[in-house]
XYZ file of C-alpha atoms in Angstrom:
779
model
C 78.737 81.416 97.724
C 81.815 79.809 99.242
C 82.490 82.587 101.738
C 79.142 82.713 103.536
C 78.909 81.583 107.172
C 77.295 78.267 107.925
C 73.507 78.231 108.380
C 72.498 79.856 111.614
C 75.691 81.924 111.903
C 75.713 85.643 111.412
C 77.145 87.519 108.442
C 80.117 89.321 110.012
C 79.855 92.075 107.454
C 76.277 92.962 108.298
C 76.779 94.451 111.759
C 77.219 98.146 112.361
C 80.210 99.588 114.235
C 80.155 98.433 117.857
C 76.972 96.411 117.374
C 76.543 92.842 118.537
C 76.196 90.192 115.850
C 73.212 87.887 116.122
C 74.600 84.851 117.951
C 78.207 86.071 117.646
C 79.402 88.704 120.098
C 82.793 90.372 120.231
C 84.550 89.664 123.569
C 88.068 90.865 122.877
C 87.120 90.017 119.323
C 86.671 92.159 116.288
C 87.644 95.777 116.606
C 89.514 95.298 119.898
C 92.918 96.983 120.038
C 94.762 93.910 121.269
C 98.525 93.676 121.358
C 100.415 91.366 119.038
C 100.226 87.785 120.295
C 104.039 87.656 120.589
C 104.583 91.248 121.732
C 105.935 90.390 125.176
C 108.016 87.562 123.768
C 109.546 89.928 121.231
C 110.335 92.471 123.926
C 111.831 89.972 126.366
C 113.656 87.739 123.896
C 111.443 84.764 124.675
C 110.144 84.552 121.094
C 111.919 81.746 119.294
C 112.956 82.348 115.716
C 114.344 79.638 113.507
C 117.946 80.035 114.647
C 116.740 79.744 118.265
C 115.287 76.271 117.790
C 117.020 73.389 119.518
C 119.587 71.927 117.145
C 118.895 68.295 116.233
C 121.649 65.725 116.793
C 124.227 65.621 114.034
C 123.331 69.072 112.681
C 125.604 70.374 109.924
C 125.900 73.958 108.735
C 125.963 75.224 105.161
C 127.360 78.302 103.444
C 127.228 79.509 99.854
C 130.086 80.281 97.515
C 129.006 83.293 95.463
C 130.162 84.540 92.080
C 132.573 87.496 92.213
C 131.669 88.632 88.686
C 128.424 89.844 87.148
C 128.519 88.002 83.830
C 130.716 85.264 82.468
C 131.303 81.670 81.470
C 131.947 79.341 84.383
C 134.900 77.303 83.157
C 135.821 75.391 86.303
C 135.233 75.200 90.029
C 137.647 72.946 91.921
C 136.142 71.856 95.263
C 139.486 70.716 96.669
C 140.434 73.989 98.447
C 137.159 73.944 100.375
C 137.433 70.259 101.241
C 140.867 70.939 102.683
C 139.440 73.321 105.278
C 139.148 71.634 108.697
C 135.520 70.829 109.530
C 134.257 70.859 105.928
C 132.381 67.621 105.188
C 130.953 68.350 101.745
C 131.055 70.629 98.719
C 127.955 70.394 96.573
C 127.948 71.424 92.909
C 125.140 71.302 90.319
C 125.866 67.622 89.616
C 124.929 66.851 93.227
C 121.353 68.116 92.807
C 119.188 64.968 92.565
C 116.251 66.665 90.840
C 116.148 69.773 88.645
C 118.564 72.640 89.118
C 115.685 75.100 88.889
C 114.377 77.326 91.676
C 112.185 79.607 89.527
C 109.197 80.999 91.405
C 107.553 81.818 88.067
C 108.559 80.525 84.665
C 111.400 78.003 84.573
C 115.120 77.444 84.243
C 116.470 79.658 87.018
C 119.478 77.765 88.293
C 119.967 77.321 92.030
C 123.680 76.823 91.382
C 125.211 78.351 88.252
C 126.324 75.723 85.757
C 127.768 77.211 82.565
C 126.705 80.850 82.741
C 127.096 83.304 85.603
C 124.519 86.103 85.402
C 125.125 88.331 88.441
C 127.703 89.043 91.083
C 126.522 87.128 94.123
C 125.012 84.192 92.231
C 125.441 80.938 94.191
C 128.017 78.564 92.696
C 128.377 75.905 95.375
C 127.060 74.791 98.762
C 129.767 74.122 101.325
C 128.804 72.067 104.399
C 130.734 71.890 107.634
C 130.478 70.672 111.181
C 130.317 74.339 112.237
C 129.063 77.454 110.509
C 132.523 78.990 110.676
C 134.008 75.980 108.917
C 131.386 76.154 106.153
C 131.973 79.880 105.640
C 135.749 79.385 105.554
C 135.344 76.586 103.036
C 133.165 78.710 100.779
C 135.705 81.530 100.942
C 138.491 79.131 99.896
C 136.890 78.346 96.535
C 138.336 80.090 93.484
C 135.986 79.760 90.514
C 137.462 80.131 87.028
C 135.155 82.496 85.141
C 135.693 84.001 81.673
C 134.115 87.473 81.965
C 131.465 88.659 79.534
C 130.236 92.262 79.167
C 127.432 92.816 81.705
C 124.255 94.795 81.078
C 123.948 97.005 84.140
C 121.481 99.751 83.208
C 117.853 99.837 82.195
C 118.728 102.113 79.268
C 121.104 99.522 77.831
C 118.520 96.773 78.302
C 115.927 98.886 76.471
C 118.358 99.518 73.628
C 118.973 95.764 73.326
C 115.273 94.948 73.822
C 116.423 92.594 76.554
C 113.282 91.550 78.420
C 112.495 88.813 80.937
C 108.937 88.808 79.571
C 107.039 90.814 76.944
C 105.958 94.383 77.788
C 102.567 94.948 79.392
C 100.429 97.893 78.319
C 97.185 99.519 79.345
C 95.479 101.918 76.959
C 92.324 104.003 76.901
C 91.139 106.085 73.999
C 93.539 107.521 71.419
C 96.388 108.942 73.480
C 98.324 110.201 70.454
C 95.347 112.151 69.079
C 94.471 113.530 72.501
C 98.057 114.684 73.009
C 98.057 116.420 69.629
C 94.803 118.206 70.467
C 95.741 119.220 74.030
C 96.202 122.980 74.671
C 99.576 122.320 76.339
C 102.049 119.443 76.308
C 104.920 118.534 78.594
C 107.465 115.706 78.750
C 109.572 114.377 81.577
C 111.677 111.517 82.828
C 112.982 110.414 86.211
C 114.237 107.410 88.161
C 113.340 105.608 91.358
C 115.858 103.246 92.908
C 115.419 99.809 94.392
C 115.327 98.881 98.050
C 116.878 96.180 100.216
C 114.373 94.425 102.483
C 116.746 94.457 105.453
C 114.540 92.188 107.570
C 116.009 91.797 111.066
C 116.090 88.002 110.752
C 118.050 87.071 107.635
C 117.330 84.233 105.240
C 117.525 80.910 107.066
C 116.315 77.335 106.709
C 116.908 73.999 108.394
C 116.239 70.675 106.668
C 115.863 67.503 108.752
C 115.743 64.124 106.947
C 113.201 61.570 108.102
C 112.154 58.068 107.111
C 111.285 56.953 103.594
C 112.648 60.116 102.003
C 110.576 62.481 104.139
C 112.068 65.870 104.853
C 111.014 68.356 107.522
C 111.936 71.899 106.505
C 111.877 74.793 108.944
C 111.921 77.964 106.867
C 111.685 81.682 107.492
C 109.287 82.114 104.602
C 106.155 83.978 103.582
C 105.199 81.084 101.300
C 105.560 77.613 102.848
C 103.842 75.962 99.889
C 106.326 77.425 97.415
C 109.176 76.231 99.630
C 107.589 72.777 99.545
C 107.321 72.850 95.753
C 110.820 74.173 95.081
C 112.432 71.760 97.545
C 110.556 68.844 95.978
C 111.646 70.031 92.522
C 115.352 70.101 93.336
C 115.127 66.794 95.209
C 113.073 65.126 92.495
C 110.371 63.902 94.881
C 106.633 64.276 95.453
C 105.332 67.247 97.400
C 104.003 64.979 100.141
C 107.552 63.994 101.107
C 108.345 67.599 102.105
C 106.768 69.196 105.184
C 107.421 72.907 105.677
C 106.684 74.833 108.866
C 107.014 78.482 109.864
C 106.118 79.826 113.305
C 107.307 83.374 112.824
C 109.698 85.523 110.836
C 111.760 88.459 111.965
C 110.400 90.489 109.067
C 109.710 89.642 105.448
C 108.418 92.633 103.426
C 108.223 90.423 100.302
C 111.862 89.355 100.531
C 110.857 85.950 101.870
C 108.163 85.255 99.309
C 110.371 83.650 96.653
C 113.955 83.992 97.911
C 113.313 81.867 100.994
C 112.457 78.963 98.700
C 115.895 78.576 97.162
C 117.617 79.048 100.525
C 115.541 76.149 101.874
C 116.220 74.146 98.716
C 119.982 74.539 99.187
C 119.719 73.256 102.759
C 117.495 70.400 101.566
C 119.923 69.266 98.862
C 122.736 69.173 101.416
C 120.588 67.266 103.918
C 119.583 64.703 101.294
C 123.164 64.293 100.053
C 124.736 63.912 103.489
C 121.848 62.236 105.307
C 122.010 64.638 108.252
C 120.149 67.785 109.311
C 121.536 70.931 107.674
C 121.009 74.569 108.595
C 121.758 77.396 106.152
C 121.794 80.910 107.599
C 123.049 83.589 105.260
C 125.295 86.297 106.658
C 123.966 89.826 106.160
C 126.543 90.456 103.428
C 125.716 87.227 101.569
C 121.987 87.828 102.058
C 122.123 91.280 100.466
C 124.386 90.091 97.643
C 122.379 87.008 96.687
C 118.725 87.985 97.235
C 116.452 90.258 95.195
C 115.374 93.829 95.927
C 112.550 96.202 95.120
C 112.629 96.834 91.358
C 114.306 100.112 90.332
C 112.220 101.982 87.726
C 112.973 104.418 84.923
C 110.102 106.631 83.694
C 109.565 108.648 80.520
C 106.286 110.380 79.763
C 104.443 113.033 77.746
C 101.239 114.639 79.029
C 98.658 116.926 77.507
C 96.732 119.326 79.766
C 94.752 122.551 79.895
C 95.084 125.796 81.843
C 93.124 124.409 84.815
C 95.608 121.591 85.249
C 93.238 118.948 83.892
C 95.402 116.200 82.395
C 93.765 115.162 79.148
C 96.219 112.602 77.816
C 99.259 110.656 78.980
C 101.726 108.512 77.075
C 104.313 106.830 79.310
C 106.758 104.002 79.706
C 107.797 102.531 83.034
C 110.890 100.375 82.725
C 111.542 97.999 85.605
C 114.990 96.556 86.245
C 114.100 92.883 86.658
C 117.648 91.695 87.176
C 118.791 88.486 85.509
C 115.606 86.380 85.787
C 111.829 86.599 85.883
C 111.112 85.927 89.572
C 108.134 88.140 90.611
C 108.593 90.744 87.852
C 105.421 89.834 85.978
C 103.268 90.653 88.979
C 105.286 93.756 89.821
C 104.847 95.384 86.425
C 101.183 94.337 86.351
C 100.571 96.216 89.575
C 102.673 99.145 88.371
C 100.574 99.670 85.223
C 97.299 99.184 87.091
C 98.394 101.823 89.649
C 99.992 104.280 87.236
C 97.129 106.761 87.624
C 96.785 106.076 91.356
C 93.753 108.077 92.547
C 93.433 110.147 89.358
C 91.570 109.925 86.075
C 93.049 110.616 82.626
C 90.662 110.278 79.666
C 93.242 109.166 77.068
C 96.096 106.950 78.120
C 98.879 104.685 76.929
C 101.160 103.233 79.613
C 103.684 100.508 78.874
C 105.659 98.593 81.463
C 108.957 97.076 80.373
C 110.602 94.187 82.235
C 114.287 94.775 81.557
C 116.877 92.003 81.882
C 120.171 93.095 83.439
C 123.127 91.315 85.006
C 122.135 92.093 88.569
C 120.431 90.060 91.279
C 116.921 89.037 90.278
C 114.589 91.622 91.760
C 111.557 90.376 93.589
C 108.521 91.152 95.696
C 108.705 94.115 98.067
C 105.974 95.694 100.135
C 103.675 97.353 97.607
C 104.740 94.991 94.815
C 105.077 97.595 92.061
C 102.191 99.744 93.279
C 104.452 102.395 94.855
C 106.576 102.562 91.700
C 103.462 102.867 89.557
C 101.968 105.656 91.676
C 105.163 107.734 91.413
C 104.460 108.239 87.711
C 101.305 110.288 88.264
C 102.885 112.210 91.134
C 105.726 113.317 88.864
C 103.271 114.270 86.118
C 101.060 116.214 88.549
C 103.957 118.221 89.987
C 105.481 119.130 86.634
C 102.115 120.015 85.108
C 101.413 122.150 88.177
C 104.611 124.134 87.705
C 103.962 124.572 83.981
C 100.399 125.757 84.673
C 101.441 127.982 87.584
C 99.229 126.091 90.032
C 99.796 124.301 93.361
C 100.317 120.549 92.874
C 97.526 119.774 95.337
C 95.100 121.757 93.189
C 96.162 119.896 90.067
C 95.847 116.528 91.804
C 92.368 117.438 93.066
C 91.410 118.599 89.565
C 92.212 115.089 88.320
C 90.767 112.998 91.152
C 88.668 110.098 89.889
C 84.920 110.669 90.192
C 83.219 113.946 91.002
C 82.825 115.018 87.380
C 85.842 113.101 86.130
C 85.717 109.477 85.134
C 85.308 107.015 88.015
C 86.519 103.960 86.131
C 90.137 102.875 85.920
C 91.636 102.441 82.428
C 91.227 98.679 82.833
C 87.525 98.939 83.636
C 87.162 98.824 87.448
C 85.236 101.427 89.424
C 87.096 103.545 91.949
C 85.434 105.390 94.855
C 85.993 109.087 94.342
C 84.099 110.032 97.492
C 86.593 108.169 99.686
C 89.516 109.682 97.784
C 88.210 113.170 98.525
C 87.359 112.318 102.106
C 90.796 111.012 103.138
C 92.442 114.036 101.524
C 90.110 116.490 103.246
C 90.765 114.859 106.618
C 94.544 114.797 106.157
C 94.480 118.503 105.277
C 92.398 119.228 108.340
C 94.573 117.129 110.663
C 97.736 118.855 109.473
C 96.297 122.362 109.527
C 97.336 122.651 105.892
C 96.511 126.290 105.227
C 98.101 127.617 108.416
C 101.105 125.367 107.981
C 101.606 126.595 104.438
C 101.787 130.155 105.740
C 104.230 129.131 108.487
C 106.512 127.441 105.956
C 106.522 130.538 103.756
C 107.326 132.768 106.726
C 110.174 130.502 107.823
C 111.697 130.428 104.353
C 111.569 134.215 104.114
C 113.693 134.514 107.259
C 116.358 131.842 106.673
C 118.941 132.200 103.887
C 120.183 128.565 103.871
C 117.467 126.464 105.528
C 114.277 125.726 103.661
C 111.102 124.049 104.749
C 108.665 122.355 102.426
C 105.177 120.915 102.545
C 104.078 117.925 100.520
C 101.118 115.595 100.246
C 100.014 112.264 98.872
C 96.662 110.613 98.222
C 96.518 106.917 97.381
C 94.146 104.343 95.930
C 95.542 100.822 96.248
C 93.905 97.701 94.845
C 93.720 94.636 97.084
C 94.038 91.121 95.662
C 96.699 89.020 93.993
C 97.177 89.785 90.298
C 97.370 86.029 89.721
C 93.727 85.030 90.085
C 94.413 81.500 91.349
C 96.344 82.837 94.340
C 93.255 84.471 95.855
C 92.342 81.495 98.046
C 93.079 80.265 101.554
C 92.462 77.356 103.890
C 92.221 76.922 107.634
C 91.914 74.150 110.208
C 90.150 74.568 113.554
C 89.861 72.073 116.426
C 87.730 72.516 119.531
C 88.820 70.373 122.483
C 86.507 69.064 125.172
C 87.686 71.628 127.730
C 86.612 74.428 125.434
C 90.104 75.356 124.245
C 90.592 75.895 120.533
C 93.487 75.192 118.180
C 93.817 77.357 115.073
C 95.924 76.765 111.994
C 95.769 78.509 108.640
C 97.907 79.157 105.587
C 99.032 82.658 106.536
C 102.446 83.353 108.007
C 103.396 85.693 110.827
C 106.239 88.096 110.062
C 105.533 90.609 112.813
C 102.532 92.191 111.098
C 99.942 90.837 113.552
C 98.144 88.410 111.256
C 97.902 85.634 113.832
C 96.198 87.763 116.479
C 93.731 89.112 113.918
C 92.699 85.655 112.731
C 92.482 84.486 116.354
C 90.117 87.401 116.992
C 87.930 86.212 114.115
C 87.669 82.718 115.602
C 87.085 84.070 119.116
C 84.219 86.170 117.786
C 82.587 83.203 116.073
C 82.637 81.125 119.274
C 81.977 84.014 121.646
C 85.026 83.225 123.771
C 88.053 85.102 125.022
C 90.867 85.307 122.499
C 93.144 83.653 125.065
C 91.211 80.428 124.459
C 92.628 80.288 120.930
C 95.870 78.347 120.549
C 97.919 79.907 117.745
C 100.102 77.387 115.913
C 102.880 77.407 113.341
C 101.962 77.498 109.684
C 102.509 74.035 108.239
C 102.010 72.441 104.839
C 101.170 69.238 106.733
C 98.100 70.860 108.322
C 96.821 73.294 105.661
C 98.009 72.417 102.154
C 98.214 74.339 98.879
C 98.402 77.783 100.444
C 99.045 81.159 98.847
C 101.829 83.430 100.097
C 101.191 85.905 102.851
C 101.564 88.859 100.542
C 99.618 91.463 98.563
C 98.082 92.672 101.856
C 95.625 89.768 101.651
C 96.625 87.850 104.797
C 93.685 88.867 106.966
C 91.194 88.950 104.095
C 91.890 85.413 102.925
C 92.858 83.569 106.093
C 90.331 85.420 108.239
C 87.474 84.218 106.049
C 88.864 80.665 105.845
C 89.146 80.481 109.642
C 85.656 81.977 109.973
C 84.270 79.262 107.703
C 85.920 76.481 109.707
C 84.858 77.897 113.072
C 81.310 78.527 111.841
C 80.963 74.926 110.721
C 81.866 73.682 114.211
C 79.702 76.310 115.876
C 76.692 75.182 113.839
C 77.190 71.578 114.984
C 77.565 72.677 118.593
C 74.444 74.831 118.341
C 72.485 71.805 117.111
C 73.689 69.780 120.095
C 72.596 72.498 122.531
C 69.269 72.912 120.764
C 68.557 69.194 120.995
C 69.564 69.146 124.669
C 67.211 72.021 125.515
C 64.447 71.260 123.028
C 64.698 74.583 121.171
C 65.498 75.653 117.631
C 69.219 75.987 116.711
C 68.593 79.601 115.733
C 67.859 80.397 119.396
C 71.307 79.338 120.561
C 73.707 82.178 121.311
C 77.441 82.094 122.005
C 78.744 84.967 124.144
C 81.230 85.676 126.939
C 82.392 82.073 127.050
C 78.835 80.859 127.588
C 76.161 79.228 125.435
C 72.548 80.279 126.075
C 69.148 79.439 124.687
C 65.620 78.512 125.565
C 65.026 81.244 128.090
C 67.373 81.038 131.084
C 69.214 77.884 130.080
C 72.995 78.156 129.830
C 76.222 76.180 129.937
C 79.831 77.094 129.439
C 81.436 76.755 126.029
C 83.630 73.976 127.434
C 80.640 72.090 128.807
C 78.964 72.189 125.416
C 82.178 70.970 123.762
C 82.247 68.002 126.154
C 78.546 67.326 125.488
C 79.129 67.410 121.727
C 81.946 64.891 122.097
C 79.758 62.601 124.196
C 77.149 62.738 121.452
C 79.832 61.849 118.867
C 79.736 65.183 117.054
C 82.870 66.281 115.225
C 84.652 69.276 116.714
C 87.110 69.699 113.864
C 86.598 71.476 110.567
C 88.493 72.827 107.622
C 87.568 76.132 106.090
C 88.142 77.437 102.615
C 87.744 80.844 101.023
C 88.246 82.214 97.551
C 87.907 85.879 96.748
C 84.684 86.431 94.797
C 83.928 88.710 91.867
C 87.444 89.174 90.503
C 88.577 88.456 86.950
C 91.223 89.550 84.478
C 91.707 89.281 80.727
C 95.480 89.237 80.183
C 95.152 89.804 76.454
C 92.785 92.775 76.627
C 94.323 93.996 79.916
C 90.867 94.637 81.294
C 88.731 93.289 84.106
C 88.255 93.540 87.846
C 91.581 92.367 89.277
C 91.015 93.829 92.760
C 88.326 92.925 95.282
C 88.359 96.493 96.585
C 90.542 99.594 96.939
C 92.131 100.985 100.062
C 92.532 104.762 100.310
C 94.782 107.048 102.288
C 96.251 110.524 102.420
C 99.241 112.176 104.036
C 100.813 115.559 104.608
C 104.510 115.887 105.415
C 106.717 118.813 106.384
C 110.479 118.743 105.822
C 113.508 120.929 106.460
C 116.475 121.058 104.060
C 119.971 122.463 104.525
C 120.639 123.962 101.090
C 124.409 124.027 101.707
C 124.706 120.254 102.209
C 121.474 118.747 100.901
C 120.795 117.122 104.261
C 117.146 116.987 105.217
C 114.744 115.895 107.906
C 111.052 115.106 107.997
C 109.680 117.287 110.801
C 106.123 116.045 110.847
C 103.659 113.752 109.087
C 99.886 113.509 109.336
C 98.444 110.263 108.017
C 94.865 109.125 107.407
C 94.443 105.507 106.296
C 91.293 103.685 105.265
C 91.192 100.285 107.012
C 87.459 99.787 106.685
C 86.173 98.534 110.025
C 89.523 97.705 111.563
C 89.936 94.192 112.954
C 92.544 95.463 115.409
C 93.256 99.223 115.481
C 96.432 98.833 117.537
C 97.976 96.489 114.993
C 96.710 98.531 112.059
C 98.122 101.808 113.356
C 101.459 100.094 113.845
C 101.379 98.874 110.274
C 100.593 102.379 108.963
C 103.477 103.912 110.887
C 105.939 101.191 109.915
C 104.960 101.311 106.255
C 105.330 105.083 106.172
C 108.829 105.012 107.648
C 109.889 102.162 105.350
C 108.554 104.076 102.348
C 110.377 107.170 103.534
C 113.587 105.127 103.576
C 113.033 103.987 99.979
C 112.413 107.525 98.749
C 115.017 109.451 100.743
C 118.001 107.471 102.009
C 118.196 103.820 100.945
C 120.539 103.722 97.951
C 121.754 100.559 96.259
C 125.051 101.130 94.462
C 126.782 98.860 91.959
C 130.292 99.501 90.709
C 131.305 99.508 87.042
C 131.856 95.722 87.146
C 128.328 95.081 88.417
C 129.243 94.295 92.026
C 126.836 95.551 94.657
C 128.854 97.599 97.143
C 126.114 98.501 99.632
C 126.183 95.186 101.466
C 125.476 96.192 105.055
C 124.407 98.960 107.413
C 127.797 100.680 107.111
C 127.105 101.498 103.448
C 123.328 101.090 103.131
C 121.296 103.592 105.137
C 117.946 102.384 106.447
C 115.845 104.756 108.583
C 116.715 104.732 112.265
C 114.716 105.860 115.261
C 115.973 109.429 114.830
C 114.693 109.498 111.248
C 111.104 109.022 112.388
C 109.366 112.412 112.259
C 109.166 114.027 115.716
C 105.493 114.585 114.966
C 103.863 111.469 113.511
C 100.073 111.531 113.738
C 98.349 108.412 112.460
C 94.606 108.043 112.247
C 92.368 105.341 110.825
C 89.445 106.578 108.769
C 86.333 106.303 110.913
C 82.839 105.181 109.981
C 83.874 103.711 106.642
C 83.309 99.935 106.684
C 84.418 98.187 103.523
C 81.743 98.161 100.858
C 82.956 94.802 99.585
C 82.076 91.711 101.623
C 85.409 91.508 103.409
C 85.906 89.795 106.757
C 83.949 91.919 109.252
C 84.096 94.743 106.638
C 87.781 95.362 107.349
C 90.385 96.426 104.797
C 93.993 95.498 104.191
C 96.694 97.620 105.771
C 100.099 96.035 105.081
C 101.092 97.689 101.815
C 98.945 100.763 101.012
C 100.375 103.125 103.675
C 103.887 102.761 102.234
C 102.726 105.042 99.401
C 101.955 107.780 101.923
C 105.701 108.398 102.255
C 105.547 109.965 98.786
C 104.415 113.075 100.676
C 107.984 113.410 101.994
C 109.432 113.192 98.472
C 106.971 115.845 97.339
C 107.785 118.037 100.347
C 111.477 117.938 99.463
C 110.681 119.160 95.959
C 108.596 121.941 97.466
C 111.379 122.944 99.852
C 114.089 123.288 97.203
C 111.841 124.660 94.478
C 112.213 121.948 91.866
C 109.832 119.617 90.074
C 112.528 117.047 89.188
C 114.055 114.893 91.906
C 115.118 111.301 91.430
C 114.607 108.846 94.277
C 116.099 108.120 96.677
C 116.440 111.823 97.438
C 119.781 111.478 99.194
C 121.599 114.641 100.309
C 123.769 114.343 97.194
C 120.746 114.258 94.888
C 119.021 117.069 96.773
C 122.145 119.225 96.508
C 122.483 118.442 92.794
C 118.822 119.391 92.281
C 119.367 122.694 94.120
C 122.360 123.528 91.951
C 120.568 122.493 88.785
C 117.432 124.575 89.293
């Protein structure tokens, strides 16, 4: 089993809460609520992001010329106007790309620079390089491409009518849905829409490429996936991977937007650096970033359900159509997760759900926190609420009636078991924390007294699968060095985007060696140190990299234990590492640093690599069955809202969240992730609206027109609690569970509360004041 500790080391999953592991104690280690390793640096401005790095001599700056039309034939692009701008030193067109003009993250033939066909407004046409950033931007603005317009496809409905797909539909079925629908006592149909979402990371897309000797290239990239940057850069340069070294110390946010999009930004900088033989930095302006990079996939839903008088849903036939944009990008994984999460925490005996990947002439949509899971879960929430109204029952009662397990089926439609006891537990605790029954009475009393203001109460229960849908991506590597003074250097394939991954993995290593976490030197992610890494995505960062680092540290610890055992004439199993000391053989002891020095003197290696691959997962893409997730994370939320029925304006007054994190590696970090995910999800569902005009040009290109949640949008009452006494049942690192993505789904409680407040069961997302007002008038 590749993930087991080295002989003599403890199984980190075997200990009980608060208990000491045999030979591995937890000084500021696992379960400690430590602050983010860069928290003070973030607060004081000391943290250095890519644009803060010292500029190498001869640095040039790049800017992109973007297409002003959504669809057309590119007839000509004269570089002369840009070259005439003072400070411009180069204008790069597709002919200047030395390798392949292909930056596809999945599939092939996605042009970095448009050649003959323009497929979306904002598509890069040229790279303009100047001695200053202002010169490069001015040069890009001077270009006037000659484009013969073609009719764009801008809606999912039109793409469906044309059967325009970026890949074939995916479908999950169980039983005979058509027969079950025909036999159901009652039937109901519905449709609705959920919009996309701009990532709006604080640090925009940026990369710097520095040429070296013999064709080497050092690339600094704000990316969640250094290995993909390496591969895409090598592809466009036409060189081997080993000529490209990619490093990332930290990002100012990612949320999935820097999983694939960062690769082509780095590739553009790399092509310019190779062509001009000088370092090149490309930092997109906010407007260019929003125009040229992908979003969360908008979805269109249409469904028919069969149910009985108790609200039990007996059959469901549904389509979920995702707007992929003009190319494949991450859409395959997004619709896979959408169909596997379409029932969320519920069970339906007979089912047919199809996911369509629609090709439109918009920016290619991409990974976003939740990766299709939030869009998938909205389907069942809409079904539950409309069935509840038709049956004359509260939606919470209907959802409970259909919870997986407890008399209903406990297996997902694709054949994986789901834990109904945890589903019911998180919901019971969220109800208790919120004072659900009393609050329901208070809301009713308020509404009876106010003619124009309405309050509403909503809820959400989630079951989110953790693992990459692409089986080969469920692996990680790490590199650990112990120096002779007892200090430790840690490197792994995960990237830090503010989510606290680095401190968590450092805590794992500190626990293995029994030292203070301050003894761990955290280093930048680098393809030169840990190769062939997976992206930091799918909420797997701690799971994968934590185990890889544990394996590396355990290998060194075993060697050190053997040195101590030989020195003291005892068995290696008697050696314990705790509180910065090594003890064994009665009262014998030395410091961790002294043992490191002794091991060096005895010529014992104090370096090790670690590797981990997620066990027990598999997937049959033809049958659409298997066990694609290592485990499920569960959570529940209650939200209360107030709505002004004259304007449609609304506010979330309070939210009570319970999230299952297993045995949390770091409760402080995990609670922060739950709160941040909830507010980001609330933005997606209530205020963040992407708007394209009739010509297919995105008009919401900055904070003046695109509304992300601000500090005043956070509910005045926001109570977050991690589920206690529920260590992961799968063999995860120290029995923890992922936390990055699942809590975003909890914001669905706000969407449901808005429907409750205005008395409707149909409300498209985002539920902007305009949509809320339209729903009120259309009741």
